[in-house]
Amino acid sequence: MLLLAIIVAGGLRFWQLDQLPPGLYRDEAVNGLDALDVLTGQRAGKSLFYFETNNGREPAYIYLTALSVFLFGRTTLAIRLAAAVIGTLTTWFTYKLAKTWFGKSIGLLSAWLWAITIWPIHLSRIGLRPILLPMLLAITFWLGTLAYRRSRDGQPASWMWLLAGVAFGASFYTYLAARFTVIVFVLLFMYLVLTGRGKSLWPGTGWALVGMAVTLAPLTSLFLREPDLIIGRAGQVSILDPTINRGDLI
């Protein structure tokens, strides 16, 4: 059933990928142009970890697009291919996470829901970066859960905690919304501590923080040097921006 879900997910994502949706959305085209800049060396002297064009974007999807363009040429398919591949792979990681939390039946149900529902399919068929975030968050929660359980049972888990931290750190290179997921992990940490299950979090969370810190070091360094580059887009859409409704909350 899982293999069938992955096959169906792939079919719904790859079928006529270069034609549906029709045309090439502006943001997709900009990603393609940035991918060409990467391939032709036009990024020399610029940051490798953040792309300043088009209101600023995290780099992961652009590098995947560059690889796709290198392999398949300057086509619509090449721009969208990474999204379709990642969207299909996320079916498996969704299953692994849901199975770990709720058992095999819910794992299969979750995989099928990811495979056939409209928004995951839509985001897997356009050459934009948001599709990367769900996969990395699923990996983070899955590895984090396994690490917690191993720690709880007295088994070595440092490497698994470390990988969970690396996966979470990597999510910040995918999409702006990753920054808000920190709140989820803080709330989860507080819940485990307040319910008397916090002993299994240490020293594992320390290893996770190390993995996260090392992974985020380049982006953190860039933020400290050029904060406006990283938070510029958030400022543009903030309701506190005086150019939007004069900064009036109401």
PDB file of C-alpha atoms in Angstrom:
ATOM      1  CA  MET A   1       0.000   0.000   0.000  1.00  0.00           C
ATOM      2  CA  LEU A   2       2.842   2.410   0.749  1.00  0.00           C
ATOM      3  CA  LEU A   3       4.562   1.654  -2.545  1.00  0.00           C
ATOM      4  CA  LEU A   4       1.266   2.208  -4.358  1.00  0.00           C
ATOM      5  CA  ALA A   5       0.808   5.550  -2.561  1.00  0.00           C
ATOM      6  CA  ILE A   6       4.286   6.641  -3.663  1.00  0.00           C
ATOM      7  CA  ILE A   7       3.595   5.556  -7.253  1.00  0.00           C
ATOM      8  CA  VAL A   8       0.278   7.436  -7.287  1.00  0.00           C
ATOM      9  CA  ALA A   9       1.943  10.479  -5.735  1.00  0.00           C
ATOM     10  CA  GLY A  10       4.600  10.404  -8.427  1.00  0.00           C
ATOM     11  CA  GLY A  11       2.044  10.027 -11.188  1.00  0.00           C
ATOM     12  CA  LEU A  12       0.004  12.983  -9.969  1.00  0.00           C
ATOM     13  CA  ARG A  13       3.120  15.106  -9.709  1.00  0.00           C
ATOM     14  CA  PHE A  14       5.038  14.174 -12.860  1.00  0.00           C
ATOM     15  CA  TRP A  15       2.208  13.787 -15.392  1.00  0.00           C
ATOM     16  CA  GLN A  16       2.511  16.602 -17.969  1.00  0.00           C
ATOM     17  CA  LEU A  17       4.617  18.544 -15.476  1.00  0.00           C
ATOM     18  CA  ASP A  18       5.929  20.853 -18.172  1.00  0.00           C
ATOM     19  CA  GLN A  19       2.396  21.753 -19.304  1.00  0.00           C
ATOM     20  CA  LEU A  20       0.265  21.802 -16.155  1.00  0.00           C
ATOM     21  CA  PRO A  21      -0.135  24.347 -14.746  1.00  0.00           C
ATOM     22  CA  PRO A  22       0.121  26.159 -18.082  1.00  0.00           C
ATOM     23  CA  GLY A  23       2.702  28.860 -18.579  1.00  0.00           C
ATOM     24  CA  LEU A  24       5.533  29.738 -16.253  1.00  0.00           C
ATOM     25  CA  TYR A  25       4.772  31.795 -13.163  1.00  0.00           C
ATOM     26  CA  ARG A  26       6.980  34.829 -12.586  1.00  0.00           C
ATOM     27  CA  ASP A  27       8.570  33.449  -9.423  1.00  0.00           C
ATOM     28  CA  GLU A  28       9.352  30.181 -11.192  1.00  0.00           C
ATOM     29  CA  ALA A  29      11.082  32.106 -13.970  1.00  0.00           C
ATOM     30  CA  VAL A  30      13.190  34.052 -11.463  1.00  0.00           C
ATOM     31  CA  ASN A  31      14.257  30.771  -9.858  1.00  0.00           C
ATOM     32  CA  GLY A  32      15.292  29.566 -13.292  1.00  0.00           C
ATOM     33  CA  LEU A  33      17.309  32.712 -13.935  1.00  0.00           C
ATOM     34  CA  ASP A  34      19.042  32.400 -10.580  1.00  0.00           C
ATOM     35  CA  ALA A  35      19.807  28.764 -11.356  1.00  0.00           C
ATOM     36  CA  LEU A  36      21.450  29.902 -14.591  1.00  0.00           C
ATOM     37  CA  ASP A  37      23.486  32.451 -12.631  1.00  0.00           C
ATOM     38  CA  VAL A  38      24.729  29.628 -10.408  1.00  0.00           C
ATOM     39  CA  LEU A  39      25.687  27.499 -13.397  1.00  0.00           C
ATOM     40  CA  THR A  40      27.426  30.316 -15.264  1.00  0.00           C
ATOM     41  CA  GLY A  41      29.346  31.676 -12.281  1.00  0.00           C
ATOM     42  CA  GLN A  42      27.383  34.921 -12.079  1.00  0.00           C
ATOM     43  CA  ARG A  43      27.039  34.546  -8.299  1.00  0.00           C
ATOM     44  CA  ALA A  44      30.727  35.316  -7.758  1.00  0.00           C
ATOM     45  CA  GLY A  45      31.123  37.746  -4.880  1.00  0.00           C
ATOM     46  CA  LYS A  46      27.540  37.223  -3.693  1.00  0.00           C
ATOM     47  CA  SER A  47      26.196  35.143  -0.823  1.00  0.00           C
ATOM     48  CA  LEU A  48      25.942  31.403  -1.386  1.00  0.00           C
ATOM     49  CA  PHE A  49      23.325  31.073   1.331  1.00  0.00           C
ATOM     50  CA  TYR A  50      20.689  33.631   0.394  1.00  0.00           C
ATOM     51  CA  PHE A  51      19.484  35.037  -2.922  1.00  0.00           C
ATOM     52  CA  GLU A  52      18.646  38.730  -2.722  1.00  0.00           C
ATOM     53  CA  THR A  53      16.513  38.978  -5.884  1.00  0.00           C
ATOM     54  CA  ASN A  54      12.715  38.728  -5.915  1.00  0.00           C
ATOM     55  CA  ASN A  55      12.343  39.980  -2.311  1.00  0.00           C
ATOM     56  CA  GLY A  56      14.987  37.560  -1.045  1.00  0.00           C
ATOM     57  CA  ARG A  57      14.831  33.763  -1.063  1.00  0.00           C
ATOM     58  CA  GLU A  58      16.387  30.831   0.705  1.00  0.00           C
ATOM     59  CA  PRO A  59      18.862  28.952  -1.530  1.00  0.00           C
ATOM     60  CA  ALA A  60      18.023  25.243  -1.348  1.00  0.00           C
ATOM     61  CA  TYR A  61      15.458  25.083  -4.145  1.00  0.00           C
ATOM     62  CA  ILE A  62      17.548  27.248  -6.451  1.00  0.00           C
ATOM     63  CA  TYR A  63      20.527  24.906  -6.132  1.00  0.00           C
ATOM     64  CA  LEU A  64      18.302  21.912  -6.837  1.00  0.00           C
ATOM     65  CA  THR A  65      16.949  23.758  -9.866  1.00  0.00           C
ATOM     66  CA  ALA A  66      20.486  24.493 -11.019  1.00  0.00           C
ATOM     67  CA  LEU A  67      21.254  20.770 -10.910  1.00  0.00           C
ATOM     68  CA  SER A  68      18.075  20.007 -12.845  1.00  0.00           C
ATOM     69  CA  VAL A  69      18.827  22.652 -15.486  1.00  0.00           C
ATOM     70  CA  PHE A  70      22.364  21.312 -15.808  1.00  0.00           C
ATOM     71  CA  LEU A  71      21.001  17.812 -16.459  1.00  0.00           C
ATOM     72  CA  PHE A  72      17.911  18.585 -18.548  1.00  0.00           C
ATOM     73  CA  GLY A  73      18.452  22.005 -20.069  1.00  0.00           C
ATOM     74  CA  ARG A  74      16.670  25.352 -19.905  1.00  0.00           C
ATOM     75  CA  THR A  75      13.110  24.069 -19.819  1.00  0.00           C
ATOM     76  CA  THR A  76       9.951  24.443 -17.776  1.00  0.00           C
ATOM     77  CA  LEU A  77      10.312  20.807 -16.785  1.00  0.00           C
ATOM     78  CA  ALA A  78      13.768  21.427 -15.342  1.00  0.00           C
ATOM     79  CA  ILE A  79      12.479  24.293 -13.185  1.00  0.00           C
ATOM     80  CA  ARG A  80       9.628  22.192 -11.777  1.00  0.00           C
ATOM     81  CA  LEU A  81      11.345  18.833 -11.559  1.00  0.00           C
ATOM     82  CA  ALA A  82      12.859  19.298  -8.106  1.00  0.00           C
ATOM     83  CA  ALA A  83       9.444  20.154  -6.650  1.00  0.00           C
ATOM     84  CA  ALA A  84       7.904  16.997  -8.107  1.00  0.00           C
ATOM     85  CA  VAL A  85      10.734  14.814  -6.814  1.00  0.00           C
ATOM     86  CA  ILE A  86      10.631  16.325  -3.322  1.00  0.00           C
ATOM     87  CA  GLY A  87       6.831  16.146  -3.215  1.00  0.00           C
ATOM     88  CA  THR A  88       6.937  12.466  -4.095  1.00  0.00           C
ATOM     89  CA  LEU A  89       9.668  11.675  -1.542  1.00  0.00           C
ATOM     90  CA  THR A  90       7.678  13.447   1.162  1.00  0.00           C
ATOM     91  CA  THR A  91       5.039  10.730   0.836  1.00  0.00           C
ATOM     92  CA  TRP A  92       7.512   8.275   2.348  1.00  0.00           C
ATOM     93  CA  PHE A  93       8.668  10.606   5.118  1.00  0.00           C
ATOM     94  CA  THR A  94       5.053  11.430   5.969  1.00  0.00           C
ATOM     95  CA  TYR A  95       4.429   7.712   6.374  1.00  0.00           C
ATOM     96  CA  LYS A  96       7.494   7.235   8.573  1.00  0.00           C
ATOM     97  CA  LEU A  97       6.545  10.096  10.879  1.00  0.00           C
ATOM     98  CA  ALA A  98       2.867   9.179  11.196  1.00  0.00           C
ATOM     99  CA  LYS A  99       3.699   5.498  11.697  1.00  0.00           C
ATOM    100  CA  THR A 100       6.173   6.376  14.443  1.00  0.00           C
ATOM    101  CA  TRP A 101       3.575   8.489  16.223  1.00  0.00           C
ATOM    102  CA  PHE A 102       0.331   6.617  15.628  1.00  0.00           C
ATOM    103  CA  GLY A 103       1.019   3.211  14.070  1.00  0.00           C
ATOM    104  CA  LYS A 104       1.038   1.670  10.620  1.00  0.00           C
ATOM    105  CA  SER A 105      -2.616   2.297   9.703  1.00  0.00           C
ATOM    106  CA  ILE A 106      -2.419   6.032  10.391  1.00  0.00           C
ATOM    107  CA  GLY A 107       0.934   6.106   8.650  1.00  0.00           C
ATOM    108  CA  LEU A 108      -0.592   4.710   5.472  1.00  0.00           C
ATOM    109  CA  LEU A 109      -3.579   7.048   5.727  1.00  0.00           C
ATOM    110  CA  SER A 110      -1.265  10.032   6.121  1.00  0.00           C
ATOM    111  CA  ALA A 111       0.840   8.947   3.149  1.00  0.00           C
ATOM    112  CA  TRP A 112      -2.251   8.630   0.966  1.00  0.00           C
ATOM    113  CA  LEU A 113      -3.589  11.997   2.098  1.00  0.00           C
ATOM    114  CA  TRP A 114      -0.290  13.600   1.152  1.00  0.00           C
ATOM    115  CA  ALA A 115      -0.262  11.731  -2.145  1.00  0.00           C
ATOM    116  CA  ILE A 116      -3.724  12.710  -3.393  1.00  0.00           C
ATOM    117  CA  THR A 117      -4.848  15.959  -1.756  1.00  0.00           C
ATOM    118  CA  ILE A 118      -4.818  19.159  -3.763  1.00  0.00           C
ATOM    119  CA  TRP A 119      -2.363  21.426  -1.955  1.00  0.00           C
ATOM    120  CA  PRO A 120       0.545  18.966  -1.724  1.00  0.00           C
ATOM    121  CA  ILE A 121       0.002  18.146  -5.402  1.00  0.00           C
ATOM    122  CA  HIS A 122      -0.178  21.817  -6.374  1.00  0.00           C
ATOM    123  CA  LEU A 123       2.991  22.739  -4.488  1.00  0.00           C
ATOM    124  CA  SER A 124       4.750  19.759  -6.070  1.00  0.00           C
ATOM    125  CA  ARG A 125       3.943  20.946  -9.591  1.00  0.00           C
ATOM    126  CA  ILE A 126       5.292  24.491  -9.439  1.00  0.00           C
ATOM    127  CA  GLY A 127       8.956  25.415  -9.348  1.00  0.00           C
ATOM    128  CA  LEU A 128       8.878  27.166  -5.984  1.00  0.00           C
ATOM    129  CA  ARG A 129      10.610  26.509  -2.686  1.00  0.00           C
ATOM    130  CA  PRO A 130       7.777  25.896  -0.131  1.00  0.00           C
ATOM    131  CA  ILE A 131       7.536  22.184  -0.979  1.00  0.00           C
ATOM    132  CA  LEU A 132      10.922  21.569   0.656  1.00  0.00           C
ATOM    133  CA  LEU A 133       9.792  22.600   4.135  1.00  0.00           C
ATOM    134  CA  PRO A 134       7.252  19.810   4.891  1.00  0.00           C
ATOM    135  CA  MET A 135       9.779  17.108   4.043  1.00  0.00           C
ATOM    136  CA  LEU A 136      12.506  18.495   6.294  1.00  0.00           C
ATOM    137  CA  LEU A 137      10.067  19.065   9.155  1.00  0.00           C
ATOM    138  CA  ALA A 138       8.799  15.496   8.792  1.00  0.00           C
ATOM    139  CA  ILE A 139      12.395  14.246   8.916  1.00  0.00           C
ATOM    140  CA  THR A 140      13.107  16.416  11.968  1.00  0.00           C
ATOM    141  CA  PHE A 141      10.075  15.211  13.924  1.00  0.00           C
ATOM    142  CA  TRP A 142      10.662  11.593  12.896  1.00  0.00           C
ATOM    143  CA  LEU A 143      14.327  11.538  13.915  1.00  0.00           C
ATOM    144  CA  GLY A 144      13.591  13.574  17.030  1.00  0.00           C
ATOM    145  CA  THR A 145      10.894  11.128  18.116  1.00  0.00           C
ATOM    146  CA  LEU A 146      13.150   8.119  17.551  1.00  0.00           C
ATOM    147  CA  ALA A 147      15.979   9.836  19.433  1.00  0.00           C
ATOM    148  CA  TYR A 148      13.703  10.700  22.363  1.00  0.00           C
ATOM    149  CA  ARG A 149      12.434   7.141  22.632  1.00  0.00           C
ATOM    150  CA  ARG A 150      15.942   5.696  22.509  1.00  0.00           C
ATOM    151  CA  SER A 151      17.040   8.109  25.245  1.00  0.00           C
ATOM    152  CA  ARG A 152      13.988   7.215  27.318  1.00  0.00           C
ATOM    153  CA  ASP A 153      14.842   3.516  27.006  1.00  0.00           C
ATOM    154  CA  GLY A 154      18.484   4.069  27.939  1.00  0.00           C
ATOM    155  CA  GLN A 155      19.881   3.417  24.452  1.00  0.00           C
ATOM    156  CA  PRO A 156      22.584   5.506  22.725  1.00  0.00           C
ATOM    157  CA  ALA A 157      20.926   8.256  20.710  1.00  0.00           C
ATOM    158  CA  SER A 158      23.401  11.132  20.406  1.00  0.00           C
ATOM    159  CA  TRP A 159      23.904  10.692  16.664  1.00  0.00           C
ATOM    160  CA  MET A 160      20.144  10.614  16.079  1.00  0.00           C
ATOM    161  CA  TRP A 161      19.617  13.792  18.088  1.00  0.00           C
ATOM    162  CA  LEU A 162      22.430  15.371  16.093  1.00  0.00           C
ATOM    163  CA  LEU A 163      20.828  14.404  12.766  1.00  0.00           C
ATOM    164  CA  ALA A 164      17.477  15.767  13.918  1.00  0.00           C
ATOM    165  CA  GLY A 165      19.161  19.085  14.674  1.00  0.00           C
ATOM    166  CA  VAL A 166      20.877  19.111  11.287  1.00  0.00           C
ATOM    167  CA  ALA A 167      17.558  18.439   9.541  1.00  0.00           C
ATOM    168  CA  PHE A 168      15.859  21.247  11.440  1.00  0.00           C
ATOM    169  CA  GLY A 169      18.715  23.625  10.716  1.00  0.00           C
ATOM    170  CA  ALA A 170      18.542  22.703   7.037  1.00  0.00           C
ATOM    171  CA  SER A 171      14.849  23.641   6.964  1.00  0.00           C
ATOM    172  CA  PHE A 172      15.834  27.300   7.373  1.00  0.00           C
ATOM    173  CA  TYR A 173      17.447  27.150   3.940  1.00  0.00           C
ATOM    174  CA  THR A 174      14.139  26.171   2.329  1.00  0.00           C
ATOM    175  CA  TYR A 175      11.379  28.675   3.041  1.00  0.00           C
ATOM    176  CA  LEU A 176      10.662  31.755   5.135  1.00  0.00           C
ATOM    177  CA  ALA A 177       7.984  30.000   7.223  1.00  0.00           C
ATOM    178  CA  ALA A 178      10.615  27.721   8.776  1.00  0.00           C
ATOM    179  CA  ARG A 179      11.445  30.500  11.220  1.00  0.00           C
ATOM    180  CA  PHE A 180       8.045  30.187  12.853  1.00  0.00           C
ATOM    181  CA  THR A 181       8.413  26.455  13.495  1.00  0.00           C
ATOM    182  CA  VAL A 182      10.777  27.235  16.364  1.00  0.00           C
ATOM    183  CA  ILE A 183       7.657  28.086  18.369  1.00  0.00           C
ATOM    184  CA  VAL A 184       6.325  24.556  17.837  1.00  0.00           C
ATOM    185  CA  PHE A 185       9.501  22.964  19.180  1.00  0.00           C
ATOM    186  CA  VAL A 186       9.640  25.285  22.184  1.00  0.00           C
ATOM    187  CA  LEU A 187       6.027  24.447  23.057  1.00  0.00           C
ATOM    188  CA  LEU A 188       6.702  20.731  22.631  1.00  0.00           C
ATOM    189  CA  PHE A 189       9.778  20.986  24.861  1.00  0.00           C
ATOM    190  CA  MET A 190       7.774  22.800  27.545  1.00  0.00           C
ATOM    191  CA  TYR A 191       4.983  20.227  27.334  1.00  0.00           C
ATOM    192  CA  LEU A 192       7.370  17.322  27.877  1.00  0.00           C
ATOM    193  CA  VAL A 193       9.043  19.068  30.814  1.00  0.00           C
ATOM    194  CA  LEU A 194       5.768  20.074  32.477  1.00  0.00           C
ATOM    195  CA  THR A 195       4.346  16.556  32.121  1.00  0.00           C
ATOM    196  CA  GLY A 196       7.349  14.979  33.821  1.00  0.00           C
ATOM    197  CA  ARG A 197       8.957  13.562  30.687  1.00  0.00           C
ATOM    198  CA  GLY A 198      11.791  16.037  30.407  1.00  0.00           C
ATOM    199  CA  LYS A 199      14.544  13.777  31.778  1.00  0.00           C
ATOM    200  CA  SER A 200      14.853  12.002  28.441  1.00  0.00           C
ATOM    201  CA  LEU A 201      15.501  15.304  26.670  1.00  0.00           C
ATOM    202  CA  TRP A 202      18.997  15.747  28.084  1.00  0.00           C
ATOM    203  CA  PRO A 203      21.733  15.580  26.877  1.00  0.00           C
ATOM    204  CA  GLY A 204      19.995  14.788  23.582  1.00  0.00           C
ATOM    205  CA  THR A 205      18.634  18.272  23.025  1.00  0.00           C
ATOM    206  CA  GLY A 206      22.161  19.566  23.475  1.00  0.00           C
ATOM    207  CA  TRP A 207      23.323  17.412  20.573  1.00  0.00           C
ATOM    208  CA  ALA A 208      20.345  18.574  18.526  1.00  0.00           C
ATOM    209  CA  LEU A 209      21.218  22.195  19.223  1.00  0.00           C
ATOM    210  CA  VAL A 210      24.819  21.539  18.178  1.00  0.00           C
ATOM    211  CA  GLY A 211      23.659  20.050  14.886  1.00  0.00           C
ATOM    212  CA  MET A 212      21.272  22.920  14.333  1.00  0.00           C
ATOM    213  CA  ALA A 213      23.867  25.569  15.219  1.00  0.00           C
ATOM    214  CA  VAL A 214      26.513  24.138  12.893  1.00  0.00           C
ATOM    215  CA  THR A 215      24.030  23.866  10.033  1.00  0.00           C
ATOM    216  CA  LEU A 216      22.734  27.385  10.589  1.00  0.00           C
ATOM    217  CA  ALA A 217      26.157  28.985  11.060  1.00  0.00           C
ATOM    218  CA  PRO A 218      26.462  30.354   7.483  1.00  0.00           C
ATOM    219  CA  LEU A 219      22.940  31.808   7.499  1.00  0.00           C
ATOM    220  CA  THR A 220      23.392  33.208  11.007  1.00  0.00           C
ATOM    221  CA  SER A 221      26.651  34.870   9.985  1.00  0.00           C
ATOM    222  CA  LEU A 222      24.925  36.445   6.992  1.00  0.00           C
ATOM    223  CA  PHE A 223      22.060  37.674   9.179  1.00  0.00           C
ATOM    224  CA  LEU A 224      24.452  39.321  11.616  1.00  0.00           C
ATOM    225  CA  ARG A 225      26.211  41.112   8.760  1.00  0.00           C
ATOM    226  CA  GLU A 226      23.147  42.003   6.688  1.00  0.00           C
ATOM    227  CA  PRO A 227      19.951  41.684   8.759  1.00  0.00           C
ATOM    228  CA  ASP A 228      17.864  43.628   6.252  1.00  0.00           C
ATOM    229  CA  LEU A 229      18.640  41.038   3.597  1.00  0.00           C
ATOM    230  CA  ILE A 230      17.160  38.235   5.681  1.00  0.00           C
ATOM    231  CA  ILE A 231      14.147  39.988   7.211  1.00  0.00           C
ATOM    232  CA  GLY A 232      13.359  42.297   4.317  1.00  0.00           C
ATOM    233  CA  ARG A 233      10.474  40.233   2.955  1.00  0.00           C
ATOM    234  CA  ALA A 234       8.883  39.865   6.393  1.00  0.00           C
ATOM    235  CA  GLY A 235       9.039  43.622   6.808  1.00  0.00           C
ATOM    236  CA  GLN A 236       7.331  44.178   3.468  1.00  0.00           C
ATOM    237  CA  VAL A 237       4.245  42.194   4.445  1.00  0.00           C
ATOM    238  CA  SER A 238       4.118  43.149   8.125  1.00  0.00           C
ATOM    239  CA  ILE A 239       0.971  44.896   9.302  1.00  0.00           C
ATOM    240  CA  LEU A 240       3.281  47.202  11.256  1.00  0.00           C
ATOM    241  CA  ASP A 241       4.817  48.506   8.031  1.00  0.00           C
ATOM    242  CA  PRO A 242       3.780  52.197   7.846  1.00  0.00           C
ATOM    243  CA  THR A 243       3.300  51.864   4.084  1.00  0.00           C
ATOM    244  CA  ILE A 244       0.575  49.248   4.670  1.00  0.00           C
ATOM    245  CA  ASN A 245      -2.576  50.747   6.160  1.00  0.00           C
ATOM    246  CA  ARG A 246      -0.298  53.391   7.727  1.00  0.00           C
ATOM    247  CA  GLY A 247       0.875  50.792  10.218  1.00  0.00           C
ATOM    248  CA  ASP A 248      -2.543  50.736  11.884  1.00  0.00           C
ATOM    249  CA  LEU A 249      -3.310  47.341  13.448  1.00  0.00           C
ATOM    250  CA  ILE A 250      -7.034  47.912  12.938  1.00  0.00           C
TER     251      ILE A 250
END
